[in-house]
Amino acid sequence: MAIFRSASGEGGTEVVLAAGNPYGSRTLVVERDDDSSVAYLCSPDGTVHGAVWLANHRPAPPVVDLSRINAGRPPLMPRPNTLHPEGRRPLGQLSPLWFEEGDGVALYEDDDLLAVIPGWADMSRGMPGYARDAVGESPFAWALSEALEGLQPRISNARSYWRWRHSEGSWPSFQQFVMGHLDRVLGPAGRYWDASGEQLPTVGITERPPHGERGFTVLTTVGMSCQRMPTVEQWIDRPGAYARIELAVATREDPRDAALLLVWLSQYPWHSVTWLGHGHTAKWYHDPSTFPLGPQYSGVLMQANPPHMPDMSGFAFGGETVRWLWLSPVTTQALESQEQPLPQENG
């Protein structure tokens, strides 16, 4: 059972920060009342995925004040679990730094790291998040100092990534990098479509007509590997080998039909806070009769290095290997028999 609730505006609480991640899939909400401040990591529907106490603004109680929690107010950290048992002033200027994947966030107060709510925070399992002013482990916060060695590389990478991503020319240079690799392994490009609209991540689709001994067209995404997928480390021991992907599909029919599959899935990991991997399946989100490759199918199977497909290896970004997952259409019966359905967002 969750210990805190999301910001409700009840009991004199006020929201002092509300900041969404670049992909629109998570929002950091910081709220306070006269007595304490707390941060929540929420999905667009208001579900709280992580919550961490930030500070007491009056002397700490000796034990948990359940009446505050039952009233939906920010919790007060008990005296043994705070570095400031007499309380501290209201928080200063707050600013978030989102993880590259968008599923976790570091919160700064006046340029000093105040708290971290990682993607693996889970209130139902008693993992609230990490706070600078916390001591030990409590239902409201774990000590940031004890986790900083493991978190610091993630935070440093996030700062470097967004600095690069927001710099002029970052996307065109990445795009050219991928297209050059595809020129080498698939031959000259045909048409190119934008698959992202106005939303991040930026993704395109490149068409590679039959070339040499290859008698079919290959379509592949361009841009999924520009950012790591969320939640991979919760499922895989070596996330660095699986966190960056592009999707591909082969066709002898109208390439525009097959391209719709890539449009469908190209932003899915970041908008739904999940990941895609070998053996995963995805069920078509509309009526089966509208499936682009024919009404006899109702979804796709994703495979790395399937037989008779071009070898796409040899591309890396951010020091991590990029894997191409090939989509093949499957029937409803095949979907139901697969052992690795697409991971769904928790909550």
Coordinates of N, CA and C in Angstrom, one line a residue, residues 71-269:
A71 N -4.8 12.1 6.2 CA -5.4 13.3 5.7 C -4.9 13.7 4.3
G72 N -4.0 12.8 3.8 CA -3.4 13.1 2.4 C -2.4 14.2 2.4
R73 N -1.8 14.6 3.5 CA -0.9 15.6 3.6 C 0.6 15.1 3.5
P74 N 1.5 15.9 3.0 CA 2.9 15.5 2.9 C 3.4 14.9 4.3
P75 N 4.1 13.8 4.3 CA 4.5 13.2 5.6 C 5.6 14.0 6.3
L76 N 5.7 13.9 7.6 CA 6.8 14.4 8.3 C 7.7 13.2 8.6
M77 N 9.0 13.4 8.3 CA 10.0 12.4 8.6 C 10.2 12.3 10.1
P78 N 10.2 11.0 10.7 CA 10.5 10.9 12.1 C 11.9 11.3 12.4
R79 N 12.1 11.7 13.7 CA 13.4 12.3 14.1 C 14.6 11.4 13.8
P80 N 14.5 10.1 14.0 CA 15.7 9.3 13.7 C 16.2 9.2 12.2
N81 N 15.3 9.6 11.3 CA 15.5 9.5 9.9 C 15.8 10.7 9.1
T82 N 16.1 11.8 9.8 CA 16.3 13.1 9.1 C 17.6 13.7 9.7
L83 N 18.4 14.4 8.8 CA 19.6 15.1 9.1 C 19.3 16.4 9.9
H84 N 18.0 16.8 9.8 CA 17.6 18.1 10.4 C 16.4 17.9 11.3
P85 N 16.7 17.3 12.5 CA 15.5 16.9 13.3 C 14.8 18.2 13.8
E86 N 15.4 19.3 13.8 CA 14.7 20.5 14.2 C 14.0 21.2 13.0
G87 N 14.1 20.6 11.9 CA 13.4 21.2 10.7 C 14.4 22.2 9.9
R88 N 14.0 22.5 8.7 CA 14.8 23.4 7.9 C 13.9 24.4 7.2
R89 N 14.5 25.4 6.6 CA 13.8 26.5 5.9 C 13.1 25.9 4.7
P90 N 12.1 26.6 4.1 CA 11.5 26.1 2.9 C 12.5 25.9 1.8
L91 N 12.2 25.1 0.9 CA 13.1 24.7 -0.2 C 13.4 26.0 -1.1
G92 N 14.6 26.0 -1.6 CA 15.0 27.1 -2.5 C 14.5 26.8 -4.0
Q93 N 15.3 27.3 -4.9 CA 15.0 27.1 -6.3 C 15.1 25.7 -6.7
L94 N 14.1 25.1 -7.3 CA 14.1 23.7 -7.7 C 14.2 23.5 -9.2
S95 N 14.9 22.5 -9.6 CA 15.0 22.2 -11.0 C 15.2 20.7 -11.2
P96 N 14.6 20.1 -12.2 CA 14.7 18.7 -12.5 C 15.7 18.4 -13.5
L97 N 16.4 17.2 -13.4 CA 17.2 16.6 -14.5 C 16.7 15.2 -14.8
W98 N 16.1 15.1 -15.9 CA 15.5 13.8 -16.3 C 16.5 12.8 -16.8
F99 N 16.4 11.5 -16.4 CA 17.2 10.5 -17.0 C 17.0 10.5 -18.5
E100 N 18.0 10.0 -19.2 CA 17.9 9.9 -20.7 C 16.6 9.1 -21.1
E101 N 16.3 8.1 -20.3 CA 15.2 7.2 -20.6 C 13.8 7.9 -20.3
G102 N 13.9 8.9 -19.4 CA 12.6 9.6 -19.0 C 11.9 9.0 -17.9
D103 N 12.4 7.8 -17.4 CA 11.6 7.1 -16.4 C 12.1 7.5 -14.9
G104 N 13.1 8.3 -14.8 CA 13.6 8.7 -13.5 C 14.1 10.1 -13.6
V105 N 14.2 10.7 -12.4 CA 14.6 12.2 -12.3 C 15.4 12.5 -11.1
A106 N 16.4 13.4 -11.3 CA 17.1 14.0 -10.2 C 16.6 15.4 -10.0
L107 N 16.4 15.7 -8.7 CA 15.9 17.0 -8.3 C 17.0 17.9 -7.6
Y108 N 17.2 19.1 -8.1 CA 18.2 19.9 -7.5 C 17.5 21.1 -6.8
E109 N 18.2 21.5 -5.7 CA 17.8 22.7 -5.0 C 19.0 23.7 -5.1
D110 N 18.8 24.8 -5.8 CA 19.9 25.7 -5.9 C 21.2 25.1 -6.4
D111 N 21.1 24.2 -7.4 CA 22.3 23.5 -8.0 C 22.9 22.4 -7.1
D112 N 22.2 22.1 -6.0 CA 22.7 21.0 -5.1 C 21.7 19.9 -5.2
L113 N 22.2 18.7 -5.4 CA 21.4 17.5 -5.6 C 20.6 17.2 -4.3
L114 N 19.2 17.3 -4.5 CA 18.3 17.2 -3.3 C 17.7 15.8 -3.2
A115 N 17.4 15.2 -4.3 CA 16.7 13.9 -4.3 C 16.8 13.3 -5.7
V116 N 16.6 11.9 -5.7 CA 16.5 11.2 -6.9 C 15.3 10.2 -6.8
I117 N 14.4 10.2 -7.8 CA 13.4 9.2 -7.9 C 13.7 8.4 -9.2
P118 N 14.3 7.2 -9.0 CA 14.7 6.4 -10.2 C 13.5 5.7 -10.8
G119 N 13.7 5.2 -12.0 CA 12.7 4.4 -12.6 C 12.2 3.2 -11.9
W120 N 13.1 2.7 -11.0 CA 12.8 1.4 -10.3 C 12.1 1.8 -9.0
A121 N 11.9 3.0 -8.7 CA 11.1 3.4 -7.4 C 9.7 2.7 -7.5
D122 N 9.3 2.2 -6.4 CA 8.0 1.5 -6.3 C 7.5 1.5 -4.9
M123 N 6.5 2.4 -4.7 CA 5.9 2.5 -3.4 C 5.4 1.2 -2.8
S124 N 4.8 0.4 -3.7 CA 4.2 -0.9 -3.2 C 5.2 -1.8 -2.7
R125 N 6.5 -1.6 -3.1 CA 7.6 -2.5 -2.6 C 8.5 -1.8 -1.6
G126 N 8.0 -0.6 -1.1 CA 8.7 0.1 -0.1 C 10.0 0.8 -0.5
M127 N 10.1 1.1 -1.9 CA 11.3 1.8 -2.4 C 10.8 3.1 -2.9
P128 N 10.9 4.1 -2.0 CA 10.3 5.4 -2.3 C 11.1 6.3 -3.2
G129 N 12.4 6.3 -3.1 CA 13.3 7.2 -3.7 C 14.4 7.7 -2.7
Y130 N 15.3 8.5 -3.2 CA 16.5 8.9 -2.3 C 16.4 10.4 -2.1
A131 N 16.7 10.8 -0.8 CA 16.7 12.2 -0.4 C 18.0 12.5 0.3
R132 N 18.5 13.7 0.0 CA 19.7 14.2 0.6 C 19.6 14.3 2.2
D133 N 18.5 14.7 2.7 CA 18.3 14.9 4.1 C 17.8 13.7 4.9
A134 N 17.7 12.6 4.2 CA 17.2 11.3 4.8 C 18.4 10.6 5.5
V135 N 18.1 9.9 6.5 CA 19.0 9.0 7.2 C 18.5 7.6 7.2
G136 N 19.3 6.7 6.7 CA 18.9 5.3 6.6 C 17.8 5.0 5.6
E137 N 17.0 4.0 5.9 CA 15.9 3.7 5.0 C 14.6 3.8 5.8
S138 N 13.6 4.5 5.2 CA 12.3 4.6 5.8 C 11.3 4.5 4.7
P139 N 10.0 4.4 5.0 CA 9.0 4.3 4.0 C 8.9 5.6 3.2
F140 N 9.5 6.7 3.7 CA 9.3 8.0 3.0 C 10.5 8.4 2.1
A141 N 11.7 7.9 2.5 CA 12.9 8.2 1.7 C 14.1 7.3 2.2
W142 N 14.9 7.0 1.3 CA 16.2 6.3 1.6 C 17.3 7.4 1.5
A143 N 18.4 7.2 2.2 CA 19.5 8.2 2.3 C 20.2 8.2 0.9
L144 N 20.2 9.4 0.3 CA 20.9 9.6 -1.0 C 22.4 9.4 -0.9
S145 N 22.9 9.7 0.2 CA 24.4 9.6 0.4 C 24.8 8.1 0.2
E146 N 24.0 7.2 0.6 CA 24.4 5.8 0.6 C 24.2 5.2 -0.8
A147 N 23.5 5.9 -1.7 CA 23.2 5.4 -3.0 C 23.9 6.2 -4.1
L148 N 24.6 7.2 -3.7 CA 25.1 8.2 -4.7 C 26.2 7.6 -5.6
E149 N 27.0 6.6 -5.1 CA 28.0 6.0 -5.9 C 27.4 5.3 -7.1
G150 N 26.3 4.6 -6.9 CA 25.6 4.0 -8.0 C 24.8 4.9 -8.9
L151 N 24.3 6.0 -8.3 CA 23.4 6.9 -9.1 C 24.2 8.0 -9.9
Q152 N 25.4 8.3 -9.4 CA 26.1 9.4 -10.0 C 26.4 9.2 -11.4
P153 N 26.9 8.0 -11.9 CA 27.1 7.9 -13.3 C 25.8 8.1 -14.1
R154 N 24.7 7.6 -13.6 CA 23.4 7.8 -14.3 C 23.1 9.3 -14.5
I155 N 23.3 10.1 -13.4 CA 23.0 11.5 -13.4 C 24.0 12.2 -14.3
S156 N 25.3 11.9 -14.2 CA 26.2 12.5 -15.1 C 25.9 12.3 -16.6
N157 N 25.6 11.0 -16.9 CA 25.2 10.7 -18.3 C 24.0 11.5 -18.7
A158 N 23.0 11.6 -17.8 CA 21.8 12.4 -18.2 C 22.2 13.8 -18.5
R159 N 23.0 14.5 -17.7 CA 23.4 15.8 -17.9 C 24.1 16.0 -19.3
S160 N 25.0 15.1 -19.5 CA 25.8 15.1 -20.8 C 24.8 14.9 -22.0
Y161 N 23.9 13.9 -21.8 CA 23.0 13.6 -22.9 C 22.2 14.8 -23.3
W162 N 21.5 15.4 -22.3 CA 20.6 16.5 -22.7 C 21.3 17.7 -23.1
R163 N 22.5 17.9 -22.6 CA 23.3 19.0 -23.2 C 23.6 18.8 -24.6
W164 N 24.0 17.6 -25.0 CA 24.2 17.2 -26.4 C 22.9 17.3 -27.2
R165 N 21.9 16.7 -26.7 CA 20.6 16.6 -27.5 C 20.0 18.0 -27.8
H166 N 20.2 18.9 -26.9 CA 19.7 20.3 -27.1 C 20.6 21.2 -27.8
S167 N 21.8 20.7 -28.2 CA 22.8 21.5 -28.9 C 22.4 21.6 -30.4
E168 N 22.8 22.6 -31.0 CA 22.5 22.8 -32.5 C 23.2 21.7 -33.3
G169 N 22.4 21.1 -34.2 CA 23.0 20.1 -35.1 C 23.1 18.7 -34.5
S170 N 22.6 18.4 -33.3 CA 22.7 17.1 -32.7 C 21.9 16.1 -33.5
W171 N 20.6 16.4 -33.8 CA 19.8 15.4 -34.5 C 20.3 15.2 -35.9
P172 N 20.6 16.2 -36.7 CA 21.1 16.0 -38.1 C 22.4 15.1 -38.1
S173 N 23.3 15.4 -37.1 CA 24.5 14.6 -37.1 C 24.2 13.1 -36.8
F174 N 23.3 12.9 -35.8 CA 23.0 11.5 -35.5 C 22.3 10.8 -36.7
Q175 N 21.4 11.5 -37.3 CA 20.6 11.0 -38.4 C 21.6 10.6 -39.6
Q176 N 22.6 11.5 -39.8 CA 23.5 11.2 -40.9 C 24.4 9.9 -40.5
F177 N 24.7 9.8 -39.2 CA 25.5 8.7 -38.7 C 24.7 7.4 -39.0
V178 N 23.5 7.3 -38.7 CA 22.7 6.1 -38.9 C 22.5 5.8 -40.4
M179 N 22.2 6.9 -41.1 CA 21.9 6.7 -42.6 C 23.2 6.2 -43.3
G180 N 24.4 6.6 -42.8 CA 25.6 6.1 -43.4 C 25.8 4.6 -43.1
H181 N 25.5 4.2 -41.9 CA 25.5 2.8 -41.6 C 24.6 2.0 -42.5
L182 N 23.4 2.5 -42.6 CA 22.4 1.8 -43.5 C 22.7 1.7 -44.9
D183 N 23.4 2.8 -45.4 CA 23.9 2.8 -46.8 C 24.8 1.6 -47.0
R184 N 25.7 1.4 -46.0 CA 26.7 0.3 -46.1 C 26.1 -1.1 -46.1
V185 N 25.1 -1.3 -45.2 CA 24.5 -2.6 -45.0 C 23.3 -2.9 -45.9
L186 N 22.6 -1.9 -46.4 CA 21.4 -2.1 -47.1 C 21.4 -1.5 -48.5
G187 N 22.4 -0.7 -48.8 CA 22.4 0.0 -50.1 C 21.7 1.3 -50.1
P188 N 21.5 2.0 -51.2 CA 21.0 3.4 -51.3 C 19.6 3.5 -50.7
A189 N 19.4 4.7 -50.2 CA 18.0 5.0 -49.6 C 17.0 5.4 -50.7
G190 N 15.8 5.1 -50.4 CA 14.7 5.6 -51.2 C 14.0 6.8 -50.4
R191 N 12.7 6.6 -50.2 CA 11.9 7.6 -49.5 C 12.3 7.7 -48.0
Y192 N 11.9 8.8 -47.4 CA 12.1 9.0 -45.9 C 10.9 9.7 -45.4
W193 N 10.4 9.2 -44.2 CA 9.2 9.7 -43.6 C 9.5 10.1 -42.2
D194 N 8.9 11.2 -41.7 CA 9.0 11.5 -40.3 C 7.9 10.7 -39.5
A195 N 8.3 10.1 -38.4 CA 7.4 9.2 -37.7 C 7.0 9.8 -36.3
S196 N 7.5 11.0 -36.0 CA 7.4 11.5 -34.6 C 6.5 12.7 -34.5
G197 N 6.1 13.4 -35.6 CA 5.3 14.5 -35.4 C 6.0 15.6 -34.6
E198 N 5.3 16.1 -33.6 CA 5.9 17.2 -32.8 C 6.4 16.6 -31.4
Q199 N 6.4 15.3 -31.3 CA 6.7 14.7 -30.0 C 8.1 14.1 -30.0
L200 N 8.8 14.1 -28.9 CA 10.0 13.4 -28.7 C 9.7 12.0 -28.3
P201 N 10.5 11.0 -28.6 CA 11.8 11.1 -29.4 C 11.6 11.3 -30.9
T202 N 12.5 12.0 -31.5 CA 12.5 12.3 -32.9 C 12.9 10.9 -33.6
V203 N 12.0 10.5 -34.5 CA 12.2 9.2 -35.2 C 11.8 9.4 -36.7
G204 N 12.6 8.9 -37.6 CA 12.2 8.8 -39.0 C 12.2 7.4 -39.5
I205 N 11.7 7.2 -40.7 CA 11.7 5.9 -41.3 C 12.3 6.0 -42.7
T206 N 13.3 5.2 -42.9 CA 14.0 5.2 -44.2 C 13.7 3.9 -45.0
E207 N 13.4 4.1 -46.3 CA 13.1 3.0 -47.2 C 14.4 2.6 -48.0
R208 N 14.6 1.3 -48.0 CA 15.8 0.8 -48.8 C 15.3 -0.2 -49.8
P209 N 15.1 0.3 -51.1 CA 14.6 -0.6 -52.1 C 15.5 -1.8 -52.4
P210 N 15.0 -2.8 -53.1 CA 15.8 -4.0 -53.4 C 17.2 -3.6 -53.9
H211 N 18.2 -4.3 -53.5 CA 19.6 -3.9 -53.9 C 20.5 -5.2 -53.9
G212 N 21.3 -5.3 -55.0 CA 22.1 -6.5 -55.2 C 21.3 -7.7 -55.3
E213 N 21.6 -8.7 -54.4 CA 20.9 -10.0 -54.4 C 19.7 -9.9 -53.5
R214 N 19.4 -8.8 -52.8 CA 18.2 -8.7 -52.0 C 17.1 -8.3 -52.8
G215 N 16.0 -9.1 -52.9 CA 14.9 -8.8 -53.8 C 13.7 -8.2 -53.1
F216 N 13.9 -7.7 -51.9 CA 12.8 -7.1 -51.1 C 13.2 -5.8 -50.6
T217 N 12.2 -5.0 -50.2 CA 12.5 -3.6 -49.6 C 12.6 -3.8 -48.1
V218 N 13.5 -3.1 -47.5 CA 13.7 -3.0 -46.1 C 13.4 -1.6 -45.6
L219 N 12.5 -1.5 -44.6 CA 12.3 -0.2 -44.0 C 12.8 -0.3 -42.5
T220 N 13.4 0.8 -42.1 CA 13.9 0.8 -40.7 C 13.7 2.2 -40.1
T221 N 13.6 2.2 -38.8 CA 13.5 3.4 -38.1 C 14.9 4.0 -38.0
V222 N 14.9 5.4 -37.8 CA 16.1 6.1 -37.7 C 15.9 7.1 -36.5
G223 N 16.5 6.7 -35.3 CA 16.3 7.6 -34.2 C 15.9 7.0 -32.9
M224 N 15.4 5.8 -32.9 CA 15.1 5.1 -31.6 C 16.3 4.9 -30.8
S225 N 17.4 4.6 -31.4 CA 18.7 4.4 -30.7 C 19.3 5.6 -30.2
C226 N 18.8 6.8 -30.5 CA 19.4 8.0 -30.0 C 19.1 8.2 -28.5
Q227 N 18.2 7.5 -27.9 CA 18.0 7.5 -26.5 C 17.7 6.1 -26.0
R228 N 18.2 5.8 -24.8 CA 18.0 4.5 -24.2 C 16.6 4.2 -23.9
M229 N 16.1 3.0 -24.0 CA 14.8 2.7 -23.6 C 14.6 2.6 -22.1
P230 N 13.4 2.9 -21.6 CA 13.2 2.9 -20.1 C 13.1 1.4 -19.6
T231 N 13.4 1.3 -18.4 CA 13.1 0.1 -17.6 C 13.9 -1.2 -17.9
V232 N 14.9 -1.1 -18.8 CA 15.6 -2.3 -19.3 C 16.3 -2.9 -18.1
E233 N 16.9 -2.0 -17.2 CA 17.7 -2.6 -16.1 C 16.9 -3.3 -15.1
Q234 N 15.5 -3.2 -15.2 CA 14.7 -3.9 -14.3 C 14.4 -5.4 -14.7
W235 N 14.8 -5.6 -16.0 CA 14.5 -6.9 -16.6 C 15.8 -7.7 -17.0
I236 N 16.9 -6.9 -17.3 CA 18.1 -7.5 -17.9 C 19.3 -7.2 -17.1
D237 N 20.2 -8.2 -16.9 CA 21.4 -8.0 -16.1 C 22.4 -7.0 -16.7
R238 N 22.5 -7.1 -18.1 CA 23.4 -6.2 -18.8 C 22.6 -5.2 -19.7
P239 N 22.0 -4.2 -19.1 CA 21.1 -3.4 -19.9 C 21.8 -2.6 -21.0
G240 N 23.1 -2.3 -20.8 CA 23.8 -1.6 -21.9 C 23.8 -2.3 -23.2
A241 N 23.6 -3.6 -23.2 CA 23.6 -4.4 -24.5 C 22.3 -4.4 -25.1
Y242 N 21.2 -4.0 -24.4 CA 19.9 -4.1 -24.9 C 19.1 -2.8 -24.9
A243 N 19.7 -1.7 -24.4 CA 18.9 -0.5 -24.2 C 18.7 0.3 -25.4
R244 N 19.5 0.1 -26.5 CA 19.3 0.9 -27.7 C 19.0 0.0 -28.9
I245 N 17.9 0.3 -29.5 CA 17.4 -0.5 -30.7 C 16.9 0.4 -31.8
E246 N 16.8 -0.2 -33.0 CA 16.0 0.3 -34.1 C 15.1 -0.8 -34.5
L247 N 14.0 -0.5 -35.2 CA 13.1 -1.5 -35.7 C 13.2 -1.6 -37.2
A248 N 13.0 -2.8 -37.8 CA 13.1 -3.0 -39.3 C 12.0 -3.9 -39.7
V249 N 11.6 -3.8 -40.9 CA 10.6 -4.7 -41.5 C 10.9 -4.9 -43.0
A250 N 10.8 -6.1 -43.5 CA 11.0 -6.4 -44.9 C 9.7 -6.6 -45.6
T251 N 9.6 -6.2 -46.9 CA 8.4 -6.4 -47.6 C 8.6 -6.4 -49.1
R252 N 7.8 -7.2 -49.8 CA 7.7 -7.2 -51.3 C 6.5 -6.4 -51.8
E253 N 5.7 -5.9 -50.8 CA 4.5 -5.2 -51.2 C 4.7 -3.7 -51.1
D254 N 3.7 -2.9 -51.0 CA 3.8 -1.5 -51.0 C 4.5 -1.1 -49.7
P255 N 5.7 -0.5 -49.7 CA 6.4 -0.2 -48.5 C 5.6 0.7 -47.6
R256 N 4.7 1.5 -48.1 CA 4.0 2.4 -47.2 C 3.1 1.7 -46.2
D257 N 2.6 0.5 -46.6 CA 1.9 -0.3 -45.6 C 2.7 -0.8 -44.5
A258 N 3.9 -1.3 -44.8 CA 4.8 -1.8 -43.8 C 5.3 -0.7 -42.9
A259 N 5.5 0.5 -43.5 CA 6.0 1.7 -42.7 C 5.0 2.0 -41.6
L260 N 3.7 1.7 -41.7 CA 2.8 2.0 -40.6 C 3.1 1.2 -39.4
L261 N 3.7 0.0 -39.5 CA 4.1 -0.7 -38.3 C 5.2 0.0 -37.5
L262 N 6.1 0.6 -38.3 CA 7.2 1.4 -37.6 C 6.7 2.6 -37.0
V263 N 5.7 3.3 -37.6 CA 5.1 4.5 -37.1 C 4.5 4.1 -35.7
W264 N 3.8 3.0 -35.7 CA 3.0 2.5 -34.6 C 4.0 2.3 -33.4
L265 N 5.1 1.7 -33.6 CA 5.9 1.3 -32.4 C 7.2 2.2 -32.2
S266 N 7.5 3.1 -33.1 CA 8.8 3.8 -33.0 C 8.9 4.6 -31.7
Q267 N 7.8 5.2 -31.2 CA 7.9 6.0 -29.9 C 7.3 5.3 -28.7
Y268 N 6.9 4.1 -28.9 CA 6.1 3.4 -27.9 C 6.9 3.2 -26.6
P269 N 8.2 2.8 -26.6 CA 8.9 2.6 -25.3 C 8.9 3.8 -24.4

